[in-house]
Tab-separated table of N, CA and C and ligand atoms in Angstrom:
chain	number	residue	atom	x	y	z
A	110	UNK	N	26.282	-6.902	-23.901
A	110	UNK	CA	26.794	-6.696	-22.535
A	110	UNK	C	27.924	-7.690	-22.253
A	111	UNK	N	29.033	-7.186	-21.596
A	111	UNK	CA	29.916	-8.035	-21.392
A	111	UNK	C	30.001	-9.105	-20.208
A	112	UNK	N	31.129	-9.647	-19.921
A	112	UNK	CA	30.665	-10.529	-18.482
A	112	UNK	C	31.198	-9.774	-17.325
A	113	UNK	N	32.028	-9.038	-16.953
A	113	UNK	CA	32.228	-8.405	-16.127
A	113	UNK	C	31.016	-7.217	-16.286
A	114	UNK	N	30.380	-6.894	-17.215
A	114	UNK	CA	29.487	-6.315	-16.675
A	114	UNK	C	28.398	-6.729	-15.994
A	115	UNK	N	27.488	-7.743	-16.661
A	115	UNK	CA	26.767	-8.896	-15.822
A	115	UNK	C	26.943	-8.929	-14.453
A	116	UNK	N	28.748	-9.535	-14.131
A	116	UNK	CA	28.647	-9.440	-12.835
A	116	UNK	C	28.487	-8.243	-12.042
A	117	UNK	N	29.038	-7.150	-12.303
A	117	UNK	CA	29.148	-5.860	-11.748
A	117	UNK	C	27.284	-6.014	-11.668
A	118	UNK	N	26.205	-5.839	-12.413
A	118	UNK	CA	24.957	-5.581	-11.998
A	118	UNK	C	24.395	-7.086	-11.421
A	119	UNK	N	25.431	-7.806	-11.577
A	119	UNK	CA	24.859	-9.512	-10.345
A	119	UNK	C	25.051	-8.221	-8.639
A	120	UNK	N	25.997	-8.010	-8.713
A	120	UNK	CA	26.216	-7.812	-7.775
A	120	UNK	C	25.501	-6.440	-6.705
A	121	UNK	N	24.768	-5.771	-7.994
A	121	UNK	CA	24.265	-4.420	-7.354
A	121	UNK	C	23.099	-5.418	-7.332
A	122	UNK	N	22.829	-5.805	-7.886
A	122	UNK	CA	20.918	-6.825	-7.816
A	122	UNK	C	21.104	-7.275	-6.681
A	123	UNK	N	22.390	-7.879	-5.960
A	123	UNK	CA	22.163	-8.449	-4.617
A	123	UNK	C	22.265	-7.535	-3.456
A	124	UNK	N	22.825	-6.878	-3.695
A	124	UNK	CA	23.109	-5.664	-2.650
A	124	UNK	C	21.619	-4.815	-2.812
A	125	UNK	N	21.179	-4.581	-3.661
A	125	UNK	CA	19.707	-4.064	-3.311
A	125	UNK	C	18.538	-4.593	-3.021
A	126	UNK	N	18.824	-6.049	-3.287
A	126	UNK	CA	17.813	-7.080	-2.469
A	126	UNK	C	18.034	-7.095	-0.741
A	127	UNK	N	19.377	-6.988	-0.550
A	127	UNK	CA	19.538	-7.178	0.911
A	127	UNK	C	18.959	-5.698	1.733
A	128	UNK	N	19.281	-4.640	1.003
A	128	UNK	CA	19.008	-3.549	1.403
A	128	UNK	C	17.265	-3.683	1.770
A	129	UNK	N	16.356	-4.020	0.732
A	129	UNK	CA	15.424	-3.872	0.277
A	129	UNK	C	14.542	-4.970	1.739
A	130	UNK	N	15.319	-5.978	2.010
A	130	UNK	CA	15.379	-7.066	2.491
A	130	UNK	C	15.136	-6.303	4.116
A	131	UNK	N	15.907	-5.525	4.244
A	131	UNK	CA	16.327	-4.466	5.677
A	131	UNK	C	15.008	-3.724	6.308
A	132	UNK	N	14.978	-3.051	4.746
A	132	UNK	CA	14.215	-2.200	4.976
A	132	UNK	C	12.489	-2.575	4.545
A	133	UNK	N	12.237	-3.656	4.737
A	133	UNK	CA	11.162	-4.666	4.522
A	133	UNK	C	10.477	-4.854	6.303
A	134	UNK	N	12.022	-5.239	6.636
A	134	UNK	CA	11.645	-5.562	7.949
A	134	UNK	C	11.824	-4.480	8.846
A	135	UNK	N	12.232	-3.367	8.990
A	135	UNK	CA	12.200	-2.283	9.595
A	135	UNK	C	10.333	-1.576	9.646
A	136	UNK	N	10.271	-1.826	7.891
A	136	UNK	CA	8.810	-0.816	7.724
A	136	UNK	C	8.023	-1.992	8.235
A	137	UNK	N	8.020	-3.033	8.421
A	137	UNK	CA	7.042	-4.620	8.545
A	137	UNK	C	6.695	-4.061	10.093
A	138	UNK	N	7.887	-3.522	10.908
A	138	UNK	CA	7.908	-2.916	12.795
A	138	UNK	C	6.554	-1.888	12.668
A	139	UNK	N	7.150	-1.053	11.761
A	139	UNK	CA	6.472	0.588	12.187
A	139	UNK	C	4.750	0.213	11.639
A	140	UNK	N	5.012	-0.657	10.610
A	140	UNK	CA	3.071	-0.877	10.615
A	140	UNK	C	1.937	-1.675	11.080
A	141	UNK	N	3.041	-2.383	12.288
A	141	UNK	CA	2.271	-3.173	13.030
A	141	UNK	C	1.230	-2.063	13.530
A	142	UNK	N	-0.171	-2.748	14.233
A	142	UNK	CA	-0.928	-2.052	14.615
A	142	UNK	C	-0.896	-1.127	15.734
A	143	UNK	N	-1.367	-0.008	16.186
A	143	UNK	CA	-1.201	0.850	17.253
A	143	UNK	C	-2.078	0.453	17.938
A	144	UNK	N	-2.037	0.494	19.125
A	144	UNK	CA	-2.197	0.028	20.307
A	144	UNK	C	-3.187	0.768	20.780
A	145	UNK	N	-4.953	0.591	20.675
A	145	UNK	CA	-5.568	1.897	21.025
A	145	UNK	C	-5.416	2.607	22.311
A	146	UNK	N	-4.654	1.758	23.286
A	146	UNK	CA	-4.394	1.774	24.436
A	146	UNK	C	-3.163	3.238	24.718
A	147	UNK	N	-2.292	2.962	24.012
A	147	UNK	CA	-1.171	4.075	23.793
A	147	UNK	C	-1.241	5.013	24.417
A	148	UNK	N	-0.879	5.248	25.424
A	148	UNK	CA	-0.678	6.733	25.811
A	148	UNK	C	-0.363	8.143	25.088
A	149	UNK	N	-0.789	8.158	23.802
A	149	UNK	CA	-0.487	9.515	23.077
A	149	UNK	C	-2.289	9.994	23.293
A	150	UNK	N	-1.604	11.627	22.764
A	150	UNK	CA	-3.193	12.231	22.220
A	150	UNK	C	-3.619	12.131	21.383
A	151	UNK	N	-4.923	12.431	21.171
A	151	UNK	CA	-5.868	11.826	19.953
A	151	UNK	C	-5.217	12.418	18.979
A	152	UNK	N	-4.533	13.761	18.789
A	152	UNK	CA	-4.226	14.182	17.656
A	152	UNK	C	-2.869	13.080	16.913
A	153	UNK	N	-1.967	13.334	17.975
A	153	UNK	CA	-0.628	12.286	17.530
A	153	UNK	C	-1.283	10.928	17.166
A	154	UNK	N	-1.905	10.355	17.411
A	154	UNK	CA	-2.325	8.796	17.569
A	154	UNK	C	-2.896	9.152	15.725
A	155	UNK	N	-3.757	10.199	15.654
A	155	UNK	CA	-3.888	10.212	14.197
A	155	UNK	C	-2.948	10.508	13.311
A	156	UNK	N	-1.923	11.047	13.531
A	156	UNK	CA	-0.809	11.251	12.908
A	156	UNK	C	0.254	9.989	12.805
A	157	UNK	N	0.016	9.198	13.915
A	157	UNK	CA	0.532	7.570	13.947
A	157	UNK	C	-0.206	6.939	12.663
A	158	UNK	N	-1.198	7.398	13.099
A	158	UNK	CA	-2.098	6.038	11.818
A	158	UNK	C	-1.510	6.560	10.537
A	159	UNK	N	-1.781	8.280	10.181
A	159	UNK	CA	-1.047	9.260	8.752
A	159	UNK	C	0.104	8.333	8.323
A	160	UNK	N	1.053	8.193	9.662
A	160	UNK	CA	2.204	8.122	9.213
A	160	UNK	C	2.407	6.083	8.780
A	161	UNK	N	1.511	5.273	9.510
A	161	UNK	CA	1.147	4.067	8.999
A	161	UNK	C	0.724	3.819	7.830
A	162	UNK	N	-0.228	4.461	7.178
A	162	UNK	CA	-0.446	4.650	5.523
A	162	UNK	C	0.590	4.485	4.995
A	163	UNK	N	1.470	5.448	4.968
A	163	UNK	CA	2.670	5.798	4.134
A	163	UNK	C	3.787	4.775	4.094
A	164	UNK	N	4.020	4.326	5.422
A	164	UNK	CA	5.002	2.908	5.551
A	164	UNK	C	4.147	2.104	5.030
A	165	UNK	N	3.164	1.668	4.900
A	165	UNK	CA	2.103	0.834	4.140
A	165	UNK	C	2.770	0.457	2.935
A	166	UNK	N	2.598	2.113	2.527
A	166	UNK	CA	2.860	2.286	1.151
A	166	UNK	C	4.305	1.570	0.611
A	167	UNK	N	5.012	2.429	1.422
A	167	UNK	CA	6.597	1.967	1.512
A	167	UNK	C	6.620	0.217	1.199
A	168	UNK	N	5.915	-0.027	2.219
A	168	UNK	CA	6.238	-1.591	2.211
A	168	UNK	C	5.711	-2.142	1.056
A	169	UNK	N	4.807	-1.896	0.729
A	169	UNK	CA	4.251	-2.724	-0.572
A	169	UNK	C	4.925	-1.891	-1.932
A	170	UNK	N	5.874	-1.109	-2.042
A	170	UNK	CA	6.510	-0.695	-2.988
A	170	UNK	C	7.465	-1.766	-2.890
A	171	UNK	N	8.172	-1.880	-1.397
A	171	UNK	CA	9.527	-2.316	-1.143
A	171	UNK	C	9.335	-3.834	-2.244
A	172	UNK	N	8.048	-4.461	-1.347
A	172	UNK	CA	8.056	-5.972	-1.543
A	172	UNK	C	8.024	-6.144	-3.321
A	173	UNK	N	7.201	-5.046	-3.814
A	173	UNK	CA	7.213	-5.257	-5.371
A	173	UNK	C	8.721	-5.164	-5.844
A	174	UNK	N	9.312	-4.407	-5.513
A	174	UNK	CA	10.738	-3.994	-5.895
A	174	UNK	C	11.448	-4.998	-5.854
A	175	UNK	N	11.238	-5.844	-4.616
A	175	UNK	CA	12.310	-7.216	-4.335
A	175	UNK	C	11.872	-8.148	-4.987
A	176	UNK	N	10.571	-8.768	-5.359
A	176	UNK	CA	9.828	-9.843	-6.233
A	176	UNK	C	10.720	-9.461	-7.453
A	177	UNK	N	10.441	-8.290	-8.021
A	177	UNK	CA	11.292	-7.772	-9.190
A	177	UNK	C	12.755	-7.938	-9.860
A	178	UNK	N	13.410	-7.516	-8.490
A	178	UNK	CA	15.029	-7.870	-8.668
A	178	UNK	C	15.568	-9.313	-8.830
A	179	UNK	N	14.605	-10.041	-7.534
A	179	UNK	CA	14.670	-11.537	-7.533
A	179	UNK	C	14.476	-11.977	-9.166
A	180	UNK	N	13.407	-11.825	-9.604
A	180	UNK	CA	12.901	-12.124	-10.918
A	180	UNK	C	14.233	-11.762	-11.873
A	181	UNK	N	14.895	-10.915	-11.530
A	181	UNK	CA	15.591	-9.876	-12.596
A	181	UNK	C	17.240	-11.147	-12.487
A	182	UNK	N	17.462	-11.746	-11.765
A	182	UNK	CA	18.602	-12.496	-11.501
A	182	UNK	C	18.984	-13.884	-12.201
A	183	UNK	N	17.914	-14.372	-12.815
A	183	UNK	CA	17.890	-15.868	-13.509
A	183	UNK	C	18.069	-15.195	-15.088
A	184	UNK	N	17.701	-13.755	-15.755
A	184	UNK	CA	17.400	-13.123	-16.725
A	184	UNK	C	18.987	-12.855	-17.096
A	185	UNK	N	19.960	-12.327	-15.951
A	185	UNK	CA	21.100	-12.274	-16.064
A	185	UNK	C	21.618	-12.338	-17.445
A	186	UNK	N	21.739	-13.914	-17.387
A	186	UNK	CA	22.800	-14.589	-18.248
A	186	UNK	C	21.851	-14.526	-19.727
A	187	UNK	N	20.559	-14.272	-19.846
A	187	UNK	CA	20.284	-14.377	-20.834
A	187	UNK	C	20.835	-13.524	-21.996
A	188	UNK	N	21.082	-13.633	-23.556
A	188	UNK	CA	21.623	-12.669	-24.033
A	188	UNK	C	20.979	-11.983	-24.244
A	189	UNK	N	19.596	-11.559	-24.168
A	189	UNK	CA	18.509	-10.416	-24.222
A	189	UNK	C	18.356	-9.382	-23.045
A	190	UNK	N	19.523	-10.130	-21.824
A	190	UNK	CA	18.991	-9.313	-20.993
A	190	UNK	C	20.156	-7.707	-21.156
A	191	UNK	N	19.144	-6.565	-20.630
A	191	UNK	CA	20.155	-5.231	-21.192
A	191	UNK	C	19.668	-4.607	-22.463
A	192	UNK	N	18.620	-5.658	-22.927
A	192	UNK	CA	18.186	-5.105	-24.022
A	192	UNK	C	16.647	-4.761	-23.899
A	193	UNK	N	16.097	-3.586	-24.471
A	193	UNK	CA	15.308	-2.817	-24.312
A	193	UNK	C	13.939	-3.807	-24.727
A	194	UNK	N	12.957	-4.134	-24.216
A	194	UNK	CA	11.669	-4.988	-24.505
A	194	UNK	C	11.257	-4.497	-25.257
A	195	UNK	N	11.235	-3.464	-26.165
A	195	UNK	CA	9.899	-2.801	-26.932
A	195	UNK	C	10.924	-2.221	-28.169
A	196	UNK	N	12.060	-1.498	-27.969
A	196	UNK	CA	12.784	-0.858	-29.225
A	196	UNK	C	13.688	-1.724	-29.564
A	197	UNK	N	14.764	-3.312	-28.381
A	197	UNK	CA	15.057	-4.123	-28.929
A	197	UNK	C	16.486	-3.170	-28.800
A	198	UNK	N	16.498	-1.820	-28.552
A	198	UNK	CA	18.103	-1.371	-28.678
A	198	UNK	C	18.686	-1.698	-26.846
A	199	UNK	N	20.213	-1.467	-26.635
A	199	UNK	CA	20.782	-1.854	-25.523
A	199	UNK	C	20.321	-0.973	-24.423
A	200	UNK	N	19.899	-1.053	-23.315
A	200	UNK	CA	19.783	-0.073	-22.235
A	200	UNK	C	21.004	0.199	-21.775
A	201	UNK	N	21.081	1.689	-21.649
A	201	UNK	CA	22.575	2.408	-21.048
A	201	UNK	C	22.828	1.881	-19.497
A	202	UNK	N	23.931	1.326	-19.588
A	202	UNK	CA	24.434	0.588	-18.218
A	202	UNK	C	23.943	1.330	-17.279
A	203	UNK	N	23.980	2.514	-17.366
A	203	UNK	CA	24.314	4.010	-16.110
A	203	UNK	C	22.567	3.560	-15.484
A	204	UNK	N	21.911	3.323	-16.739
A	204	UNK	CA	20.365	3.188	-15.959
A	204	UNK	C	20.226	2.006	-15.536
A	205	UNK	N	20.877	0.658	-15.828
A	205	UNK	CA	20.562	-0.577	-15.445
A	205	UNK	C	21.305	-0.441	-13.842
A	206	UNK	N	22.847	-0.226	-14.151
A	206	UNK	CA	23.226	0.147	-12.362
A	206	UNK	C	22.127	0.391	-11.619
A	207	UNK	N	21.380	1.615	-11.957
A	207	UNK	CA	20.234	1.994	-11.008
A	207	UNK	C	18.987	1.367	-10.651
A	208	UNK	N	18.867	0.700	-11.700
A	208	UNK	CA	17.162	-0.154	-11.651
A	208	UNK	C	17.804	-1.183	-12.478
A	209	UNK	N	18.428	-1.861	-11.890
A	209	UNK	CA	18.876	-3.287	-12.247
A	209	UNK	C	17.436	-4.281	-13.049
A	210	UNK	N	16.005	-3.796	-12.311
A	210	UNK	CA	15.545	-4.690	-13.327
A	210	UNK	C	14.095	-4.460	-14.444
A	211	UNK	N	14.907	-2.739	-14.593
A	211	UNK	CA	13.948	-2.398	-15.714
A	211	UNK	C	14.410	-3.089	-16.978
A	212	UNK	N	13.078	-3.000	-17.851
A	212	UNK	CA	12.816	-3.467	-19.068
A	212	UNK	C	12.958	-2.785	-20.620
A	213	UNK	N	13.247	-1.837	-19.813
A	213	UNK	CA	12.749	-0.860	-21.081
A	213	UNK	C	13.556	0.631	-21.330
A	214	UNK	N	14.041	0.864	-22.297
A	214	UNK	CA	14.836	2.131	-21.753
A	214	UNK	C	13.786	3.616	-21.933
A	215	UNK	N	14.824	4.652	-21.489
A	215	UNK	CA	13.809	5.908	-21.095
A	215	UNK	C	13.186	6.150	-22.080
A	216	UNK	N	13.761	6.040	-23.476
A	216	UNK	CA	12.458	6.610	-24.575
A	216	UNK	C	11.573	5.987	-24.609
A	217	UNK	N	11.904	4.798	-23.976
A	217	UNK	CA	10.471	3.994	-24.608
A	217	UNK	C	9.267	3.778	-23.230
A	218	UNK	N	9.677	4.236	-21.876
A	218	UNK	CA	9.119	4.193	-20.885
A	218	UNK	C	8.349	5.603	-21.132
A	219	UNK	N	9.069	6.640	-21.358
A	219	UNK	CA	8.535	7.992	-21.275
A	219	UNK	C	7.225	7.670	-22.619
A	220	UNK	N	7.158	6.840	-23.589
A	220	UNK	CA	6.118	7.018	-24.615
A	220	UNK	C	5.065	6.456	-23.849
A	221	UNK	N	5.089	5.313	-23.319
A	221	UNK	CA	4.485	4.452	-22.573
A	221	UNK	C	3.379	5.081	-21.664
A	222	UNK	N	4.248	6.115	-20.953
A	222	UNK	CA	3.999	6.773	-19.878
A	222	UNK	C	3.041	8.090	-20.105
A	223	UNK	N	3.337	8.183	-21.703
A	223	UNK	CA	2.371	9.256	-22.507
A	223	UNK	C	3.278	10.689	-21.958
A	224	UNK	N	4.356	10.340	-21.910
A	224	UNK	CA	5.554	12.297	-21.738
A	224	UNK	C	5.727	12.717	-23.077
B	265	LIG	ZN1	13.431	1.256	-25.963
């Protein structure tokens, strides 16, 4: 990997931390607790809670995602990083752009994954 490439994915790693960062604290709003008090009907109020699960979910994806990227930023400069953990060949930029801090490229995730 070159150094302008490095930086080019320094720079998407930070831009999706901040994003990630956003939208941490947006979903952190919507799953505060509901208010049994609330003026909705019983049906909506259960569809509040439905829809609390799911930002749940959201959020504890988000926070893994950002622990991740964070992690993925000191790895940078290493000369291993870009390179596939398990086959040892280069991961295609096009997928690191996207998931700045996978490990592994698709053949070897999809075996993993039992596809
Ligand atoms: Zn591989």
């Amino acid at each position: 990997m070159t150094g302008p490439e490095r930086k080019r994915l320094r720079g998407i790693i930070i831009q999706q931390i901040e994003t990630l960062q956003q939208d941490i604290t947006n979903l952190a709003i919507l799953v505060a607790p509901i208010a049994p008090d609330v003026a909705i009907g019983r049906l909506s109020r259960m569809e509040a809670i439905a829809e609390q699960g799911v930002n749940q979910t959201k959020l504890h994806q988000s926070r893994q995602k950002l622990a991740s990227l964070r992690q993925t930023l000191p790895r940078l400069d290493s000369p291993e990083f870009g390179l596939c953990e398990i086959c040892d060949k280069p991961i295609p930029l096009a997928r690191l752009e996207l998931m700045p801090d996978t490990r592994s490229c698709v053949t070897c995730l999809d075996k993993q994954q039992g596809r």
